[in-house]
Tab-separated table of C-alpha atoms in Angstrom:
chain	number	residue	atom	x	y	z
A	17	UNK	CA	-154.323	-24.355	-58.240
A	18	UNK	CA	-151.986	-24.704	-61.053
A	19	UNK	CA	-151.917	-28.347	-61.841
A	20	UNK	CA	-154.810	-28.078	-65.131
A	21	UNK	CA	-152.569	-25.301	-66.355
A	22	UNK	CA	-149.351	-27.633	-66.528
A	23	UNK	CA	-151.227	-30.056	-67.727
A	24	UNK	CA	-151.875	-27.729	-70.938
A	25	UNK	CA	-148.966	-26.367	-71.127
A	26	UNK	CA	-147.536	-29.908	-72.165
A	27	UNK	CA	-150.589	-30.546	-74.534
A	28	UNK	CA	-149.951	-27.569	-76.124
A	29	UNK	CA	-146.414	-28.463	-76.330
A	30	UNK	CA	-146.962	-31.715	-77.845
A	31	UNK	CA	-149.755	-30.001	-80.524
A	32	UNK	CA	-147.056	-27.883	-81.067
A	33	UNK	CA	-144.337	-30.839	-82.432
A	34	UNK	CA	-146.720	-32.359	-84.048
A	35	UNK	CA	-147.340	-29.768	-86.769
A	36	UNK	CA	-143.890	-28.806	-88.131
A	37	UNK	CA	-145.369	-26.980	-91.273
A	38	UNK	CA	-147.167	-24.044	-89.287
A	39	UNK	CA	-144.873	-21.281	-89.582
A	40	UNK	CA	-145.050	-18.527	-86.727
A	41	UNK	CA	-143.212	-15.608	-86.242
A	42	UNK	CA	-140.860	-15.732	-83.354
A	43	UNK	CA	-142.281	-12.830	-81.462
A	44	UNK	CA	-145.761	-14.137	-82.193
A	45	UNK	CA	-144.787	-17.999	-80.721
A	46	UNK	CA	-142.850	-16.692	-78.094
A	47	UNK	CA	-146.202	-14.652	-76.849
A	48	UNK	CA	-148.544	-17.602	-77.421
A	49	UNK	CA	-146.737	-20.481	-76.021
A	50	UNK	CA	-145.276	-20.600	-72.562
A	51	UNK	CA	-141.879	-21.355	-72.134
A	52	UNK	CA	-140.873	-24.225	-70.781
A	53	UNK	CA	-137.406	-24.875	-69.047
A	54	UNK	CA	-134.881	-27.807	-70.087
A	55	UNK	CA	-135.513	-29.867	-67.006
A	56	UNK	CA	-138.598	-30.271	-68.333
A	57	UNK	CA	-138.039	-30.252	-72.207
A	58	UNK	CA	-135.433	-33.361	-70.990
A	59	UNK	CA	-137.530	-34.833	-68.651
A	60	UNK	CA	-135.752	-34.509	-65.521
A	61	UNK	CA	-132.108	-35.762	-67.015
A	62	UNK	CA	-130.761	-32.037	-67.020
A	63	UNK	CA	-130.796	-29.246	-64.965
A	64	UNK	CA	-132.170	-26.068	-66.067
A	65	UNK	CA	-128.448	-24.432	-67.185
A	66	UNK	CA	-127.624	-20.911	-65.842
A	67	UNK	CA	-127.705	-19.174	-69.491
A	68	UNK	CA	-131.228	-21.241	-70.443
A	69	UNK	CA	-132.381	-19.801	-66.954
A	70	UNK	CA	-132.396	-16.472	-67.772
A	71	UNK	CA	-133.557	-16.765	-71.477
A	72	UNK	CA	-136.754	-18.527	-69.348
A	73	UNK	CA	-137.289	-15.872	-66.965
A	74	UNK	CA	-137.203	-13.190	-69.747
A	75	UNK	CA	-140.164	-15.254	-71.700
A	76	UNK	CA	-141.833	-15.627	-68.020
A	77	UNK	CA	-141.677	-11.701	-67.459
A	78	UNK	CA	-143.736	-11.572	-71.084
A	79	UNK	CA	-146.141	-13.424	-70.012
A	80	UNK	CA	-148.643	-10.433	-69.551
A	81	UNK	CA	-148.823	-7.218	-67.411
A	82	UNK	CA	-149.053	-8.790	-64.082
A	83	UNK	CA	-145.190	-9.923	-64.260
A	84	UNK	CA	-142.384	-7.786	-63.973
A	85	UNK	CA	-138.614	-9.143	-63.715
A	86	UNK	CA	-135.835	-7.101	-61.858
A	87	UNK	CA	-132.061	-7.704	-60.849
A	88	UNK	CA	-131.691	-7.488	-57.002
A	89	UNK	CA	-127.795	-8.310	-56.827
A	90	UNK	CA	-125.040	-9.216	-58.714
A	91	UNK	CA	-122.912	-12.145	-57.900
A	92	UNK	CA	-119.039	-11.997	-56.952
A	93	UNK	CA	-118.350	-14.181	-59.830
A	94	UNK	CA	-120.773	-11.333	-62.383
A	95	UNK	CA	-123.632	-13.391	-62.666
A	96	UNK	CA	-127.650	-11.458	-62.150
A	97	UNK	CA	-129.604	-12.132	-58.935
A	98	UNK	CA	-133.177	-11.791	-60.414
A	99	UNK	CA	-136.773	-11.201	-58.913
A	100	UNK	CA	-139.705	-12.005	-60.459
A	101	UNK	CA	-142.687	-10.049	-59.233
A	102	UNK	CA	-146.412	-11.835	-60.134
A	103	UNK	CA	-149.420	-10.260	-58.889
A	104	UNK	CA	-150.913	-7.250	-57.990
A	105	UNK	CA	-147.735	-4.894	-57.582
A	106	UNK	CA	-149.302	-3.456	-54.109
A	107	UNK	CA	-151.321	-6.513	-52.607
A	108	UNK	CA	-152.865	-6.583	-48.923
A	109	UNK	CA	-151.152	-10.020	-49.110
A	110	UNK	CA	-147.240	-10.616	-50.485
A	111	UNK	CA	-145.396	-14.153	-50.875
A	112	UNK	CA	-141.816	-14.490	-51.027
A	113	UNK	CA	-140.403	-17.657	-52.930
A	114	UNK	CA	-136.294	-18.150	-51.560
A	115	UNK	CA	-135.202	-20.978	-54.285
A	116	UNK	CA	-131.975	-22.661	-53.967
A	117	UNK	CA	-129.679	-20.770	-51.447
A	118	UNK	CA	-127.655	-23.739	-51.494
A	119	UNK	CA	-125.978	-23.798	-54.706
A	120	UNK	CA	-126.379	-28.054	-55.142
A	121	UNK	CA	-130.107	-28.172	-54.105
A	122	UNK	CA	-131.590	-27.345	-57.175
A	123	UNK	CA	-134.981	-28.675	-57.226
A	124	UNK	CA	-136.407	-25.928	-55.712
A	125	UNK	CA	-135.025	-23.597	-58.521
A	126	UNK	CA	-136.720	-26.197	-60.774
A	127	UNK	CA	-140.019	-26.205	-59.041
A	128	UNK	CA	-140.166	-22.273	-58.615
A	129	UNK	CA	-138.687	-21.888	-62.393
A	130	UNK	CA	-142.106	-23.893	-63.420
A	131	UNK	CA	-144.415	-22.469	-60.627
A	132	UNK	CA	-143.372	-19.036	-61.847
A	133	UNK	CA	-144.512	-19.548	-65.590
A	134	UNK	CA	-147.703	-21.327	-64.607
A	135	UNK	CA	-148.974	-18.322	-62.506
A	136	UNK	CA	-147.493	-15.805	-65.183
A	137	UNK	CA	-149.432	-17.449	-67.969
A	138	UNK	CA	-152.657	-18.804	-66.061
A	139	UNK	CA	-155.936	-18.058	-67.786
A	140	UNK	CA	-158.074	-20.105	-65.202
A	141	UNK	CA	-160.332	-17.827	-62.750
A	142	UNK	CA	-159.475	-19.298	-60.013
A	143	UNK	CA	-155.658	-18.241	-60.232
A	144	UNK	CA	-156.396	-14.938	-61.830
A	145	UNK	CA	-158.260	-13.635	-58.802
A	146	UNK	CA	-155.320	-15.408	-56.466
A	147	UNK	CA	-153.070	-12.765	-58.069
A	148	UNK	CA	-155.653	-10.001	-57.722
A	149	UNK	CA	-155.010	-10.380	-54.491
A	150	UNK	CA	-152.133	-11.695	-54.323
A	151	UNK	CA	-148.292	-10.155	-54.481
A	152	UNK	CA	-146.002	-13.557	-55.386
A	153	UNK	CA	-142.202	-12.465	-55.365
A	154	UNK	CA	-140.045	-15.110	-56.493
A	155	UNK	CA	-136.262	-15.468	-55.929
A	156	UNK	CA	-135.296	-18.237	-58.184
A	157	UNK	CA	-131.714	-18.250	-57.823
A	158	UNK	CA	-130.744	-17.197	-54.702
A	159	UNK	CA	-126.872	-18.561	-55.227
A	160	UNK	CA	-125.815	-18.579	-59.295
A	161	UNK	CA	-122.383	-19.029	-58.554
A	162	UNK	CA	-122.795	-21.898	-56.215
A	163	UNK	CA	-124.960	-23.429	-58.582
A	164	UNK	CA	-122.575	-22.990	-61.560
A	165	UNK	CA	-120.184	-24.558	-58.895
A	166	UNK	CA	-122.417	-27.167	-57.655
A	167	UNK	CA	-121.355	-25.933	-54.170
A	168	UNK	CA	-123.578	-25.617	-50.960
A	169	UNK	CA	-122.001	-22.507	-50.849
A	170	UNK	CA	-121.178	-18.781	-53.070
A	171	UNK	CA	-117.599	-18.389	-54.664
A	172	UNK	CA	-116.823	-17.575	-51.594
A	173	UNK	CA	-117.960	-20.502	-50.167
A	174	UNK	CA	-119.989	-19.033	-47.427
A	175	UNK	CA	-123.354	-20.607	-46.468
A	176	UNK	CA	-125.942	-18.146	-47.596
A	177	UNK	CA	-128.695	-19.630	-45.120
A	178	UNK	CA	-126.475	-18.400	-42.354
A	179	UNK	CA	-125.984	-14.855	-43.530
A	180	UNK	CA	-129.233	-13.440	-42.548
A	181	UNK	CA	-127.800	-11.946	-39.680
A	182	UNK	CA	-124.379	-10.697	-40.355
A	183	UNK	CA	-125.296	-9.661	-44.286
A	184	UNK	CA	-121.480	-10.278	-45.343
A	185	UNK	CA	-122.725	-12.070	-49.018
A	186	UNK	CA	-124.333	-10.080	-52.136
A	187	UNK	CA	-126.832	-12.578	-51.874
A	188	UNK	CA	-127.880	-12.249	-48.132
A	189	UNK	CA	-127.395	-8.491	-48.721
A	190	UNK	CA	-129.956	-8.793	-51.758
A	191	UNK	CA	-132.634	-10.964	-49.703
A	192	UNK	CA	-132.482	-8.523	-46.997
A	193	UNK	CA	-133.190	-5.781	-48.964
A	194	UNK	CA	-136.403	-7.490	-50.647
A	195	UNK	CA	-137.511	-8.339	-47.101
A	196	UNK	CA	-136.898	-4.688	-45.692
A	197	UNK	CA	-138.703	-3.033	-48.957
A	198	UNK	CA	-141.537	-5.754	-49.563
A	199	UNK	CA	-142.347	-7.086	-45.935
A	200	UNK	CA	-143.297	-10.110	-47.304
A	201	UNK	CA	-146.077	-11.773	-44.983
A	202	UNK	CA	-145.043	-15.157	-45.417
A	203	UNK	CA	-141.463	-16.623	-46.688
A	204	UNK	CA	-141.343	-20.062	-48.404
A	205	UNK	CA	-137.656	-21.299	-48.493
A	206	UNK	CA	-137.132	-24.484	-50.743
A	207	UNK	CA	-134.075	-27.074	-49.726
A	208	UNK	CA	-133.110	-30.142	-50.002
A	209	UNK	CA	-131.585	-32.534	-47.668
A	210	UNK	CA	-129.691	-36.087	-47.334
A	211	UNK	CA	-131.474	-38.909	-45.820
A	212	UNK	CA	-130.398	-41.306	-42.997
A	213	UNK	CA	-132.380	-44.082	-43.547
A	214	UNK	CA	-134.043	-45.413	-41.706
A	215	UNK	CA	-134.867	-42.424	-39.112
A	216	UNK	CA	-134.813	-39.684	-41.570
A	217	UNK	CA	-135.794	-40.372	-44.999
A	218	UNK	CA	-139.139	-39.104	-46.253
A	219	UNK	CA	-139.830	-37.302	-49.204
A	220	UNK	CA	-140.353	-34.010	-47.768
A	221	UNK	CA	-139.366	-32.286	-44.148
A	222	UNK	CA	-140.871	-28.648	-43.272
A	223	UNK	CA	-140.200	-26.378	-40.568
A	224	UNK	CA	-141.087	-23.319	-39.231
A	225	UNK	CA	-139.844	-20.653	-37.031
A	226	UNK	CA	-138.316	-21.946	-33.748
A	227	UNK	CA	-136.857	-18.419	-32.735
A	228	UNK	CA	-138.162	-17.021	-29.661
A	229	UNK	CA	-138.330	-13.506	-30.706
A	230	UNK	CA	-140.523	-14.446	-33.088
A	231	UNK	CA	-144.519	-12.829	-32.248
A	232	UNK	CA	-146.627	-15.956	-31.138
A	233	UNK	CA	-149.319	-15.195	-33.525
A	234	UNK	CA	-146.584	-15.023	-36.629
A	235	UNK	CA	-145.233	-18.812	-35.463
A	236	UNK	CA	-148.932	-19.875	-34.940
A	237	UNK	CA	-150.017	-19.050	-38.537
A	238	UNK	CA	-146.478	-20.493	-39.767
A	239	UNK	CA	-147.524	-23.873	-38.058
A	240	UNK	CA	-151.029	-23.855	-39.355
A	241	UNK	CA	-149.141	-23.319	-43.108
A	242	UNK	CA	-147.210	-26.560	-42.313
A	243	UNK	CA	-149.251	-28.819	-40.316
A	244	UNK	CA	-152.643	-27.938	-42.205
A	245	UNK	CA	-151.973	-26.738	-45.342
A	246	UNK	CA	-148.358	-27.914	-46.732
A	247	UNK	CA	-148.510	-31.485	-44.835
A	248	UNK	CA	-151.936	-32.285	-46.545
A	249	UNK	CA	-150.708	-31.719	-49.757
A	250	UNK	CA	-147.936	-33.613	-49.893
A	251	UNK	CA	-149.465	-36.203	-48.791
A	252	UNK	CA	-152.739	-36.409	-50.921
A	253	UNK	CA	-150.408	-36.123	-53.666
A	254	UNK	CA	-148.635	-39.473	-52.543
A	255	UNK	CA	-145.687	-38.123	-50.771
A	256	UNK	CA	-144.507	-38.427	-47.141
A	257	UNK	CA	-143.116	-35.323	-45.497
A	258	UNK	CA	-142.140	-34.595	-41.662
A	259	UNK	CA	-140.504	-32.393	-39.447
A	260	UNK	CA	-136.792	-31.145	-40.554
A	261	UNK	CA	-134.349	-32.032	-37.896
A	262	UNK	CA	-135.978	-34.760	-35.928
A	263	UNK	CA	-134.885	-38.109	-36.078
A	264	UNK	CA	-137.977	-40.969	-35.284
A	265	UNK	CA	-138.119	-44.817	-34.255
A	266	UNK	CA	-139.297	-46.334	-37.661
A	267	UNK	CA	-141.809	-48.622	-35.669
A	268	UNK	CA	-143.314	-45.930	-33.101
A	269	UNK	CA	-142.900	-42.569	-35.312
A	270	UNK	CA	-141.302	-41.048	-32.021
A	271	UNK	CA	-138.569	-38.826	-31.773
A	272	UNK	CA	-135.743	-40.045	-31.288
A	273	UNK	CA	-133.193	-36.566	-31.443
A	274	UNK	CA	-132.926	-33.602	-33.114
A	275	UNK	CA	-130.392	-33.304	-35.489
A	276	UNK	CA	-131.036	-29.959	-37.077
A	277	UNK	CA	-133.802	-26.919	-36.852
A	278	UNK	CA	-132.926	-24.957	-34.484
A	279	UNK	CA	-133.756	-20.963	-33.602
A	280	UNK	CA	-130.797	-19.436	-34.695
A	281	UNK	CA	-131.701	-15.869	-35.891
A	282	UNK	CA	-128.888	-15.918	-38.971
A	283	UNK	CA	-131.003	-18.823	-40.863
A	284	UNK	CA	-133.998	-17.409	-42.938
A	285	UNK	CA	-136.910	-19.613	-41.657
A	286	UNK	CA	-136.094	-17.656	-38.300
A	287	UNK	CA	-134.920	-14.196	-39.452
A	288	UNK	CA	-138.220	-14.695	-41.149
A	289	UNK	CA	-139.988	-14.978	-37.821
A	290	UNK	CA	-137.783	-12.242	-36.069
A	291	UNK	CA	-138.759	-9.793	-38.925
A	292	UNK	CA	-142.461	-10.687	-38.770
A	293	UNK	CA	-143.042	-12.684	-41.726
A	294	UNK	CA	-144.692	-16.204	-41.660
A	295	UNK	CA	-141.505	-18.699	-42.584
A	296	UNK	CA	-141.667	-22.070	-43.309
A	297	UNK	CA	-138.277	-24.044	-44.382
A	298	UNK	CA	-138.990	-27.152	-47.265
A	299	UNK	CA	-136.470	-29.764	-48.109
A	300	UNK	CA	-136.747	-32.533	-50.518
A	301	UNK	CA	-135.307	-35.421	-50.168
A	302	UNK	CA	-132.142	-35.389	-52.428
A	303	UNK	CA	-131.443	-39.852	-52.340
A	304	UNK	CA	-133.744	-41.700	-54.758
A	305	UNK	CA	-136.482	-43.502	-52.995
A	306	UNK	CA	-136.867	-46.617	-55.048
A	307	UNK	CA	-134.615	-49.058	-57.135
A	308	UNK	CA	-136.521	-47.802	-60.082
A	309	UNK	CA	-135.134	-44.297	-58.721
A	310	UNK	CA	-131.710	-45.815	-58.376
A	311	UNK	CA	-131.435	-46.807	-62.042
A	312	UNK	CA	-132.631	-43.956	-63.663
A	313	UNK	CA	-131.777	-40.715	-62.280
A	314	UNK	CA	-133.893	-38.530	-64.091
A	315	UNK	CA	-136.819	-40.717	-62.539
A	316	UNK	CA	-135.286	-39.366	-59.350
A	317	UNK	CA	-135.265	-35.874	-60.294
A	318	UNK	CA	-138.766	-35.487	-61.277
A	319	UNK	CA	-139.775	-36.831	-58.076
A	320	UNK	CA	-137.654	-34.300	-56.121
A	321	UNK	CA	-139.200	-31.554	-58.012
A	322	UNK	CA	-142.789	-32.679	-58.114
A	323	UNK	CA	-142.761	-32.841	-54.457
A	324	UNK	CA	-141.710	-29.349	-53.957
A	325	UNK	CA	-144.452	-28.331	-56.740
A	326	UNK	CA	-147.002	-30.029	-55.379
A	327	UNK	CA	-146.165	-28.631	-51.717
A	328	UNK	CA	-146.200	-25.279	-52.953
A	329	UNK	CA	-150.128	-25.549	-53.694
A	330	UNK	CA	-150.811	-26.029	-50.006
A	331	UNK	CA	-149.018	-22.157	-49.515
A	332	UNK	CA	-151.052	-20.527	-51.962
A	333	UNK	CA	-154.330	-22.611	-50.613
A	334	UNK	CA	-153.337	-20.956	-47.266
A	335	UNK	CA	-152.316	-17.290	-48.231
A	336	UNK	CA	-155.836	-17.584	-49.439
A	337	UNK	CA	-158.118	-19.161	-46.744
A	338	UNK	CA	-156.201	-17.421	-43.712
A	339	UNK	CA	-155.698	-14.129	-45.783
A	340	UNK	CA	-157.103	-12.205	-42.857
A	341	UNK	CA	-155.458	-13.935	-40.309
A	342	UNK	CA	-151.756	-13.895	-41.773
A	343	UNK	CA	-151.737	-9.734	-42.245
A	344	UNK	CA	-153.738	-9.110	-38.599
A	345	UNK	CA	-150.551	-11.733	-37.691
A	346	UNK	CA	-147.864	-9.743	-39.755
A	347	UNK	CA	-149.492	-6.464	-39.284
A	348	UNK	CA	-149.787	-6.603	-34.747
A	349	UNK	CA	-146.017	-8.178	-34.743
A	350	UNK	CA	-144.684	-5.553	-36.939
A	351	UNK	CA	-146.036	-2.550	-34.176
A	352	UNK	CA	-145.600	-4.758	-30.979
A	353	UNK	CA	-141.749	-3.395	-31.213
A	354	UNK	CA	-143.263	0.183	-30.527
A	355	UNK	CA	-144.146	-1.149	-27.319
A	356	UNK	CA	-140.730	-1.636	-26.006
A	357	UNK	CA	-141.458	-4.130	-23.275
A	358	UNK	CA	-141.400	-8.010	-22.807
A	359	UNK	CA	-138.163	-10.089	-22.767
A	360	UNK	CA	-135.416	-10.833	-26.174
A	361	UNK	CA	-134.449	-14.424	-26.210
A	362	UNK	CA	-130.777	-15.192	-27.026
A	363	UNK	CA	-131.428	-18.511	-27.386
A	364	UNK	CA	-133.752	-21.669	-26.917
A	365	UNK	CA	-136.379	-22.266	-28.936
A	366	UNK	CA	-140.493	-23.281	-29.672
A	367	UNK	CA	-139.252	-26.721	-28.087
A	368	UNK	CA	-136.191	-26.124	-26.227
A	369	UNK	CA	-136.841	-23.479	-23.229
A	370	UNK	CA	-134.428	-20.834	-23.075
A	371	UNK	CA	-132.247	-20.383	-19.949
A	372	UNK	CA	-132.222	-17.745	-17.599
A	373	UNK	CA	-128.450	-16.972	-19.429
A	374	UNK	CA	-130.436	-17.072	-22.625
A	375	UNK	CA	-133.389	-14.028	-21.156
A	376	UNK	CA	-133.024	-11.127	-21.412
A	377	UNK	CA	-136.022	-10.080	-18.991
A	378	UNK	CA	-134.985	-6.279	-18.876
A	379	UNK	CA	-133.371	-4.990	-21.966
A	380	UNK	CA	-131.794	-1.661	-22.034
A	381	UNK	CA	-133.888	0.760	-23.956
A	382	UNK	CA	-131.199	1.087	-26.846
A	383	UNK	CA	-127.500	0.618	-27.439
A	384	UNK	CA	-124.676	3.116	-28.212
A	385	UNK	CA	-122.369	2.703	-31.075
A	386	UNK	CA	-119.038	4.902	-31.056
A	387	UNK	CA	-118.095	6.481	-34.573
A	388	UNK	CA	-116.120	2.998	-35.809
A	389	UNK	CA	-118.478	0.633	-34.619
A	390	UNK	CA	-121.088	2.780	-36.597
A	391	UNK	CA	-119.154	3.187	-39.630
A	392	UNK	CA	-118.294	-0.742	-39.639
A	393	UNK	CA	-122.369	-1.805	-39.160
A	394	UNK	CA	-124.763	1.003	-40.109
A	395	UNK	CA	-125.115	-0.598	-43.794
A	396	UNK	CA	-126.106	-4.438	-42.086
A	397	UNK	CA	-128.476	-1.924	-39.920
A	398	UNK	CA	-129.846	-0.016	-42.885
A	399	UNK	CA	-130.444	-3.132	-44.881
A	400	UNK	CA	-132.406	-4.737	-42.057
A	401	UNK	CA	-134.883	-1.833	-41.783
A	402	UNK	CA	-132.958	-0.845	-38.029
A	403	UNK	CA	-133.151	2.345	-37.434
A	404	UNK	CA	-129.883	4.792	-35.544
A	405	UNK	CA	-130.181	7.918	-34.628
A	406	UNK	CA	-127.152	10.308	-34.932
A	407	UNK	CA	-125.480	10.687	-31.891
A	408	UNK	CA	-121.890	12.812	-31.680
A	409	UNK	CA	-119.998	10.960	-34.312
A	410	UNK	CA	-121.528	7.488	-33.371
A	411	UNK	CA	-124.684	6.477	-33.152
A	412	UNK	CA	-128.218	5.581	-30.256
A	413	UNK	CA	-129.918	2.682	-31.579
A	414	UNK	CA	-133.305	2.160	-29.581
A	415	UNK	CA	-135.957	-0.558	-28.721
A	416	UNK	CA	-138.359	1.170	-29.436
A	417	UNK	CA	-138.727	0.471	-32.995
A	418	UNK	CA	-140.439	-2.626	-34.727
A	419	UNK	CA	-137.679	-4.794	-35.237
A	420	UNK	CA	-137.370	-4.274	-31.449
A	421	UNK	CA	-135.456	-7.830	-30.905
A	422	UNK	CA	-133.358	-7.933	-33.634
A	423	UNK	CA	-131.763	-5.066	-32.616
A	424	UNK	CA	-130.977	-6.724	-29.504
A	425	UNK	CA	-129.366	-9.983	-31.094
A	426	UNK	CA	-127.576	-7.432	-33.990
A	427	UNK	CA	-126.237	-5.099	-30.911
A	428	UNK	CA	-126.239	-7.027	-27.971
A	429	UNK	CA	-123.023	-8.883	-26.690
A	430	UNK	CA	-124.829	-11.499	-25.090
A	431	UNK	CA	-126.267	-12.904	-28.934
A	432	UNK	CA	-124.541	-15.273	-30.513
A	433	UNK	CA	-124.360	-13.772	-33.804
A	434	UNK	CA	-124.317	-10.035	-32.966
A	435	UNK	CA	-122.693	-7.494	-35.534
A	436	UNK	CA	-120.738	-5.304	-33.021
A	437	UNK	CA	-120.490	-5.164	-29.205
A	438	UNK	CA	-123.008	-1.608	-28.241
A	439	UNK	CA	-122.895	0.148	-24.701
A	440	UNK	CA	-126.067	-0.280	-23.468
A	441	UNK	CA	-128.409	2.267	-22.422
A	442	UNK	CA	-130.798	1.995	-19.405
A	443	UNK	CA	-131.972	5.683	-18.807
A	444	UNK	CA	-133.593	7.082	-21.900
């Protein structure tokens, strides 16, 4: 959708060097040209730096009235968790860009850097009535100290992506919040991974939510964003791309194991799909691909973040065709909770049936928290939009609420990752 725009926004760029004598004011220039970030102004041989990051993002959130930039957390180490919000402010429809939670992955942060700027400054129809319609949040640093650090992980070196349940990081604590107060409809997370040639070493792998708890039509419409929408662009823009986790046979295509994607609730793709968003997990493929790659590693670079930006037009090509479909989706899971009936899944997954250990066919209809246990997990609770009622000096948690089954794996002994150990309750 974008692609023409870029494609100006370096002509103009290049009209712009080639007439040194034109004299503009600063505040005039900085209105009529879009910014561009120094991964690009070096061609892929430097990383957009932390301090040139949020000079960009300032010139993005000029870039008319549509745009508005915010700070959702600040870091351990000081530094500004931002949000960039493009779009209608109160859309049918909202997107939620995660860039970067691993602090050395940083093409995503270069891909949704650029993506932001082109929708900011589009003039083209096409995108214009996208964002009519469209809410487009954008986290494009979900980890500044880890990247300043080149670390997988915060200064505290804890893996963001597996935070989502316990909410012990500023940044988890942030995302959570932007989830709980937007309800995004479908989450985009952008990685990056190390091959294994020669079983696991496309360009691309995607995945999306393999969490049981997650409402069938939510994972449905999360598949149909991968396998017809985000698959077809990568490739018809000369890229391979697969499924993350899953080794194959390089003669057959097969699987051969998996290796990674699972349905553990404290990893976005599937908190995503336990909270009723869409999710879908991307990961680039960090190694270059070619000698050519090998001896010049900006060469590299620019493929690693032209993959992700090219990807990213098969999401907004689906939040726009299945529009209906993906808030009927969003909309039914986020009231089936006021139900209160069906199983929660402690484990197991979309291809790994869960045990009879793992099913919880009855649940209790709530759980009891004393006064510490309360005191110790009622801001994780708040943050995840769970709701408590007041009971003595503790606290009655029910099912009956929409994020019926994550309060089950936040409450329940039997979950893996669960906050605090409740009493259940089976008479309410």
């Amino acid at each position: 959708m974008t692609h023409r725009f870029r494609t100006a926004v370096l002509a103009a760029a290049a009209v712009a060097l080639a007439a040194p004598l034109l004299t503009v004011p600063a505040e005039a220039a900085s209105a009529a040209q879009p910014p561009r970030t120094e991964f690009e102004t070096t061609h892929g041989a430097r990383w957009t730096g932390l301090d040139e990051e949020q000079d960009f993002l300032k010139a993005v959130d000029r870039g008319g009235d549509r745009v508005s930039l915010s700070t959702i957390a600040t870091t351990k180490q000081g530094r500004p968790m931002r949000l960039l919000r493009i779009g209608a402010e109160h859309a049918a429809t909202t997107v939620l860009l995660v860039c970067s939670q691993h602090g050395n992955e940083p093409s995503g942060r270069e891909a949704c850097l650029t993506e932001a700027r082109d929708l900011a400054y589009a003039k083209d129809p096409a995108t214009r009535r996208y964002l009519d319609r469209t809410t487009v949040l954008v986290i494009p640093n979900a980890n500044p100290d880890g990247h300043a650090a080149d670390t997988r992980g915060n200064s505290d070196g804890v893996d963001i992506n597996r935070d989502h349940i316990a909410l012990k990081t500023a940044e988890g604590r942030a995302m959570a919040a932007v989830m709980r107060d937007r309800q995004p409809d479908v989450i985009y997370d952008l990685h990056e991974y190390g091959a294994t040639p020669l079983y696991y070493d496309k360009d691309l792998f995607d995945l999306w939510p393999r969490n049981l708890n997650t409402d069938q039509r939510v994972h449905d419409e999360s598949e149909t964003l991968s396998e017809q929408y985000v698959r077809p662009a990568a490739r018809d823009a000369g890229f391979s791309i697969g499924t993350y986790g899953i080794w194959t046979d390089p003669e057959t295509g097969d699987p051969i194991k998996q290796t990674a994607g699972d349905g553990q609730e404290r990893i976005l793709r599937n908190a995503a799909g336990v909270k009723h968003s869409l999710g879908l997990l991307i990961e680039s493929r960090v190694d270059p691909m070619t000698d050519a790659e090998k001896a010049d590693e900006s060469l590299n670079n620019r493929r690693r973040v032209t993959s992700q930006l090219d990807s990213l037009q098969g999401l907004f090509s689906f939040t726009d065709a299945h529009r209906a479909k993906i808030v009927t989706a969003t909309a039914a899971a986020r009231l089936a909770g006021l139900r209160d009936s069906g199983p929660v899944y402690v484990g197991g997954g979309d291809n790994e049936p869960a045990t009879p250990e793992q099913t919880i066919q009855n649940p209790p209809c709530g759980y009891r928290l004393d006064a510490a246990q309360f005191a110790d997990v009622k801001d994780e609770l708040a943050l995840h939009g769970v709701h408590a009622l007041p009971l003595g000096k503790g606290a009655f948690v029910p099912l009956r609420q929409s994020q019926r089954a994550l309060v089950t794996l936040l409450l329940d002994e039997r979950a893996q990752y669960h906050l605090t150990a409740g009493q259940p309750v089976t008479a309410c």
